[in-house]
Coordinates of C-alpha atoms and ligand atoms in Angstrom, one line a residue:
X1 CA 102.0 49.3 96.1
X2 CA 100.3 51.9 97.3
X3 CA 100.7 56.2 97.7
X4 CA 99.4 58.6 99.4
X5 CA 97.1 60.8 96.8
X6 CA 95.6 60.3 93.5
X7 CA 94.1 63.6 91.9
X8 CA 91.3 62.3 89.3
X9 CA 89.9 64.5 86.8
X10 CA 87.1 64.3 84.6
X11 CA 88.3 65.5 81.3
X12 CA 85.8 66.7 78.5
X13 CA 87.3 69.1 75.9
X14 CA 88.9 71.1 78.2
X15 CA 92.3 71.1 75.9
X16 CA 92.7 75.4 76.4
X17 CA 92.7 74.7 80.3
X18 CA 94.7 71.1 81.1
X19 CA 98.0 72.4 80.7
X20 CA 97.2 75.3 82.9
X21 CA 95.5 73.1 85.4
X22 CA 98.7 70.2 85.5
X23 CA 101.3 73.3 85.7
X24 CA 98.8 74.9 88.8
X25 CA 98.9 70.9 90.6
X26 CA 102.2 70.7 90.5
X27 CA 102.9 73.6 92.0
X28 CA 100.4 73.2 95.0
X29 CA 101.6 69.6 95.6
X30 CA 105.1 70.4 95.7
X31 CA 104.5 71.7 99.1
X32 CA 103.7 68.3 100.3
X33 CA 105.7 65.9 101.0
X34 CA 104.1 62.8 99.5
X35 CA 103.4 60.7 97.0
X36 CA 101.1 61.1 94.4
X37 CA 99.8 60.6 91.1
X38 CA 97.4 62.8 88.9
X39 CA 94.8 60.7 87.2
X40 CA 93.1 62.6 83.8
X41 CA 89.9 60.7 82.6
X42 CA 88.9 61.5 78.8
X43 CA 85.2 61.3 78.6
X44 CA 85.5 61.0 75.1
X45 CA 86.6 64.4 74.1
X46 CA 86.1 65.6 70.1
X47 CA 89.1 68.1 71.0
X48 CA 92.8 68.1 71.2
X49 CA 92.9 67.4 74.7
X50 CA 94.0 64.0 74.3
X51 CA 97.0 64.9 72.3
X52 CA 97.5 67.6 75.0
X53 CA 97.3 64.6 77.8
X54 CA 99.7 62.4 75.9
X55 CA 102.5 64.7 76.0
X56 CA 102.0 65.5 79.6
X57 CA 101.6 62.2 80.7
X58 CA 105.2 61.4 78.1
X59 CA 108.1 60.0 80.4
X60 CA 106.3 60.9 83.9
X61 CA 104.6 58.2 85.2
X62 CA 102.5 59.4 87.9
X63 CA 100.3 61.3 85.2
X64 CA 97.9 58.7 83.9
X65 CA 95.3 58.6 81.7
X66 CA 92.0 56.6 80.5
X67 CA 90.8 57.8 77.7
X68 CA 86.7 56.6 77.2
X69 CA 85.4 55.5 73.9
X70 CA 82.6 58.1 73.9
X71 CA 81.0 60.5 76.2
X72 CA 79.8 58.7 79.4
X73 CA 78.9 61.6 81.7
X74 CA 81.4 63.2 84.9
X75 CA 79.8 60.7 87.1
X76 CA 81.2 57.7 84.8
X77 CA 84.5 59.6 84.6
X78 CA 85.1 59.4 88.5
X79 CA 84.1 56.4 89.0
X80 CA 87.1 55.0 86.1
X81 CA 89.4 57.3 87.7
X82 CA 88.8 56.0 91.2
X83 CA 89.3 52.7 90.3
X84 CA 92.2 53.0 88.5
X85 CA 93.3 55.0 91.2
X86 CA 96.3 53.5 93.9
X87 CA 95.9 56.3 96.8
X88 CA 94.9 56.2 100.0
X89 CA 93.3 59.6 99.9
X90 CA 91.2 60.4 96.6
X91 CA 91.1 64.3 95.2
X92 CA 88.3 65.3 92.9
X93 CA 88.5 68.5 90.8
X94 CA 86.8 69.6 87.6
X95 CA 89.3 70.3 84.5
X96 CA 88.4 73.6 84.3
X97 CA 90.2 75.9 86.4
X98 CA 86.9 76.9 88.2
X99 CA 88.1 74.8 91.5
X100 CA 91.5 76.4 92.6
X101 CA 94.6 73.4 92.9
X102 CA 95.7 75.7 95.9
X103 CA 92.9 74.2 98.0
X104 CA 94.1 70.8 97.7
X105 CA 96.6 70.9 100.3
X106 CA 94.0 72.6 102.7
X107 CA 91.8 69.5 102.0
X108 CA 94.4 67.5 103.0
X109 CA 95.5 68.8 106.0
X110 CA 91.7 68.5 107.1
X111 CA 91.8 65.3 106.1
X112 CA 94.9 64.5 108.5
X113 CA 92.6 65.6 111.5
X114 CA 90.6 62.5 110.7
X115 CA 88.2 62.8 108.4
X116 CA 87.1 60.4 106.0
X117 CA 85.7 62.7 104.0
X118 CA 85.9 67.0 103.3
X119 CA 83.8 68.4 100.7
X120 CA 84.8 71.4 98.9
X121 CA 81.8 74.6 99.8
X122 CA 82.0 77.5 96.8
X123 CA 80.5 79.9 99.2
X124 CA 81.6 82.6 96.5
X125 CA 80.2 80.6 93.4
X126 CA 81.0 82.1 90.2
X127 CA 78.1 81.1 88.5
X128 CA 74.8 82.5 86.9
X129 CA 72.6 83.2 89.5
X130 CA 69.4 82.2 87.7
X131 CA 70.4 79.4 85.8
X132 CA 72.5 77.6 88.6
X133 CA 73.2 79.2 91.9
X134 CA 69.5 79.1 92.6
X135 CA 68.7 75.7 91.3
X136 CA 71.6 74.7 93.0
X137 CA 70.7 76.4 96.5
X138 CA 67.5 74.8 96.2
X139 CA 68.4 71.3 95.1
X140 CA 71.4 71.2 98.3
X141 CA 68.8 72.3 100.7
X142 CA 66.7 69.2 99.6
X143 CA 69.0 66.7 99.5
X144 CA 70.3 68.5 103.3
X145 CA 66.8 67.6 104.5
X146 CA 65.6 64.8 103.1
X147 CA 69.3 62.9 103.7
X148 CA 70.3 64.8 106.9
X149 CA 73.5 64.9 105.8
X150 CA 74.5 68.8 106.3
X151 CA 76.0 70.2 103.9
X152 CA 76.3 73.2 101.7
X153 CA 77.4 72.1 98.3
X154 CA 77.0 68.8 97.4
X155 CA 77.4 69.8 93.5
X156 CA 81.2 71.1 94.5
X157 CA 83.6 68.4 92.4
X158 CA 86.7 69.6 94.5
X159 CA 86.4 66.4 97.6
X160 CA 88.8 65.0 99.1
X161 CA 88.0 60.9 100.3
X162 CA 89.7 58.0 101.6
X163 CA 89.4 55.8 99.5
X164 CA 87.1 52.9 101.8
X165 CA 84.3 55.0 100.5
X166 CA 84.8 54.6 97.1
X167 CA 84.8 50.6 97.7
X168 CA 81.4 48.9 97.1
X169 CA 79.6 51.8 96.1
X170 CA 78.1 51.8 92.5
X171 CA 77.8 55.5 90.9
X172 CA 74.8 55.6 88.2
X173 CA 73.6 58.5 86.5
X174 CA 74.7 62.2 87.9
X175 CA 75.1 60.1 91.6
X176 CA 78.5 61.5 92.2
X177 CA 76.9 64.4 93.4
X178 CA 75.3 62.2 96.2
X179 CA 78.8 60.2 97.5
X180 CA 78.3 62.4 100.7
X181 CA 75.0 61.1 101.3
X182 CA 76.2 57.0 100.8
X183 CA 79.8 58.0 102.7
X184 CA 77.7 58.8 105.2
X185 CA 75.5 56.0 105.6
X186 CA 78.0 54.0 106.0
X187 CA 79.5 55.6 108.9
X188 CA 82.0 58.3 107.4
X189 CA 83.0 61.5 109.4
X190 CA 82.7 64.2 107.0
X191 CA 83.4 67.8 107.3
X192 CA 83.3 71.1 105.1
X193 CA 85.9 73.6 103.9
X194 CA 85.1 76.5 102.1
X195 CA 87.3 76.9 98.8
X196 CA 88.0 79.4 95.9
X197 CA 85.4 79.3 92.9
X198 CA 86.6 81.1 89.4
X199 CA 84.3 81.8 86.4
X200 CA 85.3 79.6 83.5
X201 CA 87.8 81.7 81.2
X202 CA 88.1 78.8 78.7
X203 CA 85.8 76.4 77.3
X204 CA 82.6 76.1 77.7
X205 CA 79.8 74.3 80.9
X206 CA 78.8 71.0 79.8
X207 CA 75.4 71.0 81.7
X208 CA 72.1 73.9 81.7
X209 CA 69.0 73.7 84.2
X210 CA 68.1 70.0 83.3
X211 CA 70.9 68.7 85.3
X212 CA 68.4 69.6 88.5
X213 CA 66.1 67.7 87.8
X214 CA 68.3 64.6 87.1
X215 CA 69.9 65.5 90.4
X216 CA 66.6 65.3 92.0
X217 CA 65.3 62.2 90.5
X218 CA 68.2 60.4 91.9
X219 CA 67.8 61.4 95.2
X220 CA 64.4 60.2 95.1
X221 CA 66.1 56.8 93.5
X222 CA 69.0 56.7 96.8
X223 CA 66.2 57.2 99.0
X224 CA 64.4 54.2 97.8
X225 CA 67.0 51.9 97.9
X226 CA 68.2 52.7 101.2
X227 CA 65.4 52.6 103.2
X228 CA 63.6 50.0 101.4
X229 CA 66.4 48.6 98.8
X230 CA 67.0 45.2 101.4
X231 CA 63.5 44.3 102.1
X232 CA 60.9 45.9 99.3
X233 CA 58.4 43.2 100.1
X234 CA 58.1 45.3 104.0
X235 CA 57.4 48.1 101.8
X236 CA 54.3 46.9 99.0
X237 CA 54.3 43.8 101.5
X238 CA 52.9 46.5 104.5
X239 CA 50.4 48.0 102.3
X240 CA 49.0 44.0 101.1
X241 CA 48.2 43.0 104.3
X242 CA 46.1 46.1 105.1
X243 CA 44.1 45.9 102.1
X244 CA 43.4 42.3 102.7
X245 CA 42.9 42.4 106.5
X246 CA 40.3 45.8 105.3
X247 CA 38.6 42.9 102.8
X248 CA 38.0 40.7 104.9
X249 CA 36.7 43.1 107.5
X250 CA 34.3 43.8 104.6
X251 CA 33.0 40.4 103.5
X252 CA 32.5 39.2 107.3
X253 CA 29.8 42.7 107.9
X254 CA 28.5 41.3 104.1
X255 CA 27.8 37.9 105.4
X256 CA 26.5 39.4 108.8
X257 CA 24.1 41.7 107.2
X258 CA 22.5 38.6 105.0
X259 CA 22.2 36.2 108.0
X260 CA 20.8 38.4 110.4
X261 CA 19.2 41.5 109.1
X262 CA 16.1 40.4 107.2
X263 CA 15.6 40.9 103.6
X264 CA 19.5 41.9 102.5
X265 CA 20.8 39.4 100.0
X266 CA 24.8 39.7 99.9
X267 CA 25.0 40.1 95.8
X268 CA 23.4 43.3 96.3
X269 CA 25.7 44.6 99.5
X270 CA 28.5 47.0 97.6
X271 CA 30.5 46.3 100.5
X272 CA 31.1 42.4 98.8
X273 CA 32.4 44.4 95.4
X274 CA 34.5 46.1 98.0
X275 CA 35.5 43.5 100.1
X276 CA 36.8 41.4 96.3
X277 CA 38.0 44.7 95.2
X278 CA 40.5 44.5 98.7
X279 CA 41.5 41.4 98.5
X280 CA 42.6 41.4 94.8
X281 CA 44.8 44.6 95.4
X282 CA 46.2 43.0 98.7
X283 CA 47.1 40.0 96.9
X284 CA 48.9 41.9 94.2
X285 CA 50.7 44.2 96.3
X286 CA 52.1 41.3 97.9
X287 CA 53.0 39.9 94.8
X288 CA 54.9 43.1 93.3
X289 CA 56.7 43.0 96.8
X290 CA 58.1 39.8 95.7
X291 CA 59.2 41.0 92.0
X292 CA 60.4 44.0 93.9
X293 CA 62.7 41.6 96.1
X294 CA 63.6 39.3 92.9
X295 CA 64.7 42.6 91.6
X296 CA 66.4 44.7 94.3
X297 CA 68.9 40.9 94.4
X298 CA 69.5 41.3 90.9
X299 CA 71.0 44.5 91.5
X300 CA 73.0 44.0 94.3
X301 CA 74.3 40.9 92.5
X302 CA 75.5 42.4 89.3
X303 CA 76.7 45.9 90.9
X304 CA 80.8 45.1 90.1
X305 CA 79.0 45.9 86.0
X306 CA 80.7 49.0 85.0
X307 CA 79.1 51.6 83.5
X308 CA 81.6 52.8 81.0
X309 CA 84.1 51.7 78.1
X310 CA 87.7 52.1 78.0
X311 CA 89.5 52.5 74.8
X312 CA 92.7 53.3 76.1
X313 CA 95.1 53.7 78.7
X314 CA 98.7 55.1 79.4
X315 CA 101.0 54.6 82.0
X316 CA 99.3 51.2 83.9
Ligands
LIG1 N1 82.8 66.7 82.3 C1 83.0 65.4 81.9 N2 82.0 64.8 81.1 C2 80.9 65.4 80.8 C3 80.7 66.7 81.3 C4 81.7 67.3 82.0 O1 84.0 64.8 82.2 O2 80.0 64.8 80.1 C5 83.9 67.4 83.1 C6 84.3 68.7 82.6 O3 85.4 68.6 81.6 C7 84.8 69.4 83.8 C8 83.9 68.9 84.9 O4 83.3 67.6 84.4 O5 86.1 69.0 84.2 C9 82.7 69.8 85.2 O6 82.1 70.2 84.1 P1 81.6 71.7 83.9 O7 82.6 72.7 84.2 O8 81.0 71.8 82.5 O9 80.4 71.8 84.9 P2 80.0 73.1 85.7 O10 81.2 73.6 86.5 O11 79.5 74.1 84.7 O12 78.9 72.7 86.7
LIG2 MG1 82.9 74.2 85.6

């Protein structure tokens, strides 16, 4: 059985600001009509908001909850809730308070013009400027050119997706961040909608500056494995065959030079080093193309491997 939205949240000891959050849902979904069910993730919070998430999920049904056995990270939080997840459309949006519930339904009714997927734009962040909002400019403009995928904030939790593009996508690392970029690739039709942005009031940001750089690193990871991910042997495959057709180009002027040019004996031609020099790094390239391949098949294969624990769960 299916509904029409689930609401997942990534939950790390938030317990001052879930109660306000659920209370601030409710409110902007009643003026829906449709079915849905809120979805809290515990990423192994060493607060009290798992007691505060048992008694709201108490005797109501559509509030659900998987509680992790330790801290895996937002990304691993997302990608449990998703897949515990029954609705067509899926709603992202940070525990916080910082993303407004009111923007929900304004996702949705974007969605209804046929999107597959509208990401959430804090074009008034409430941020530190030096600390995020630059890093953050910086790191959307590189993932906007590199990917082509144009958009503003890519870091905004507050999405709304049908659900097709959660399906056979594997999330590693911070790579939530980069759903646009995979939705895309596969053909989605995404669009933007600027939304509200707070300052936290309670609790405290779970990440500093070194989140960039993660971010970064797996854009340079995505990259990889979709352009060259199917056939890496193409890729260190290309650069064999140059270097050998180069060494053998090399040893065929050696053997010319020794037959026909008087007095210029081939062991002391550097162009022989050169031309065995070639050849051996050819020959290995083409070789790592082939672990490469081995590899990249390994991965595809075992991709269904979650990359979190569950301890618990209410409500399933
Ligand atoms: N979060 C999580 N696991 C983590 C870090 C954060 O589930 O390891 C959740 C957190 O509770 C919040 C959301 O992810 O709901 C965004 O975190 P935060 O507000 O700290 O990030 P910021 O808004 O500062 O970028
Ligand atoms: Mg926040």
């Amino acid at each position: 059985m299916t509904i029409d939205y689930s609401i997942v949240i990534p939950v790390y000891n938030e317990e001052k600001n879930i109660e306000d959050l659920h209370s601030k849902i409710l409110k902007a979904m009643s003026s829906i009509n449709s079915t849905f069910e809120v979805i809290y993730v515990d990423d192994g919070s060493y607060d009290k908001g798992m007691d505060v998430l048992l008694s709201i999920s108490k005797n109501n049904p559509d509030v659900k909850v998987v509680q992790f056995a330790k801290n895996f990270g937002q990304t691993a939080a997302i990608s449990a809730g998703a897949k515990h997840s029954r609705g067509d459309i899926i709603i992202l949006i940070d525990c916080d308070l910082q993303n407004d519930p009111d923007d929900i339904p304004r996702l949705i009714e974007k969605i209804k013009e046929g999107y597959d997927l509208v990401s959430g734009w804090r074009k008034k962040r409430k941020d530190p400027w030096f600390t995020r909002r630059l890093p953050s400019v910086i790191a959307n403009f590189l993932i906007s050119f590199v990917t082509r995928v144009k958009l503003h904030d890519f870091g905004c939790t507050l999405k709304a997706y049908r659900r097709g593009i959660f399906e056979g996508i594997s999330l590693y690392g911070e790579m939530h961040r980069l759903m646009p970029v995979y939705a895309s690739w596969r053909g989605a039709r995404i669009t933007e909608l600027i939304v509200k942005h707070n300052p936290r009031t309670a609790g405290r940001s779970k990440y500093g500056i070194g989140r960039t750089f993660k971010v970064l690193l797996d854009l340079f990871a995505i990259m990889f494995f979709g352009s060259y991910s199917t056939k890496p042997i193409y890729f260190f495959g290309g650069f064999g065959i140059f270097m050998t057709v180069c060494s053998v180009i090399s040893g065929i002027v050696v053997l010319v030079e020794k037959y026909y040019l008087p007095d210029a004996p081939a062991h002391r031609n550097p162009l022989l080093l050169l031309a065995v020099f070639l050849f051996l790094i050819g020959f290995q390239m083409v070789m790592m193309g082939l672990l490469a391949e081995i590899l990249m098949r390994t991965y595809f294969e075992v991709q269904d491997k979650p990359t979190y624990v569950i301890k618990s769960k209410v409500n399933f």
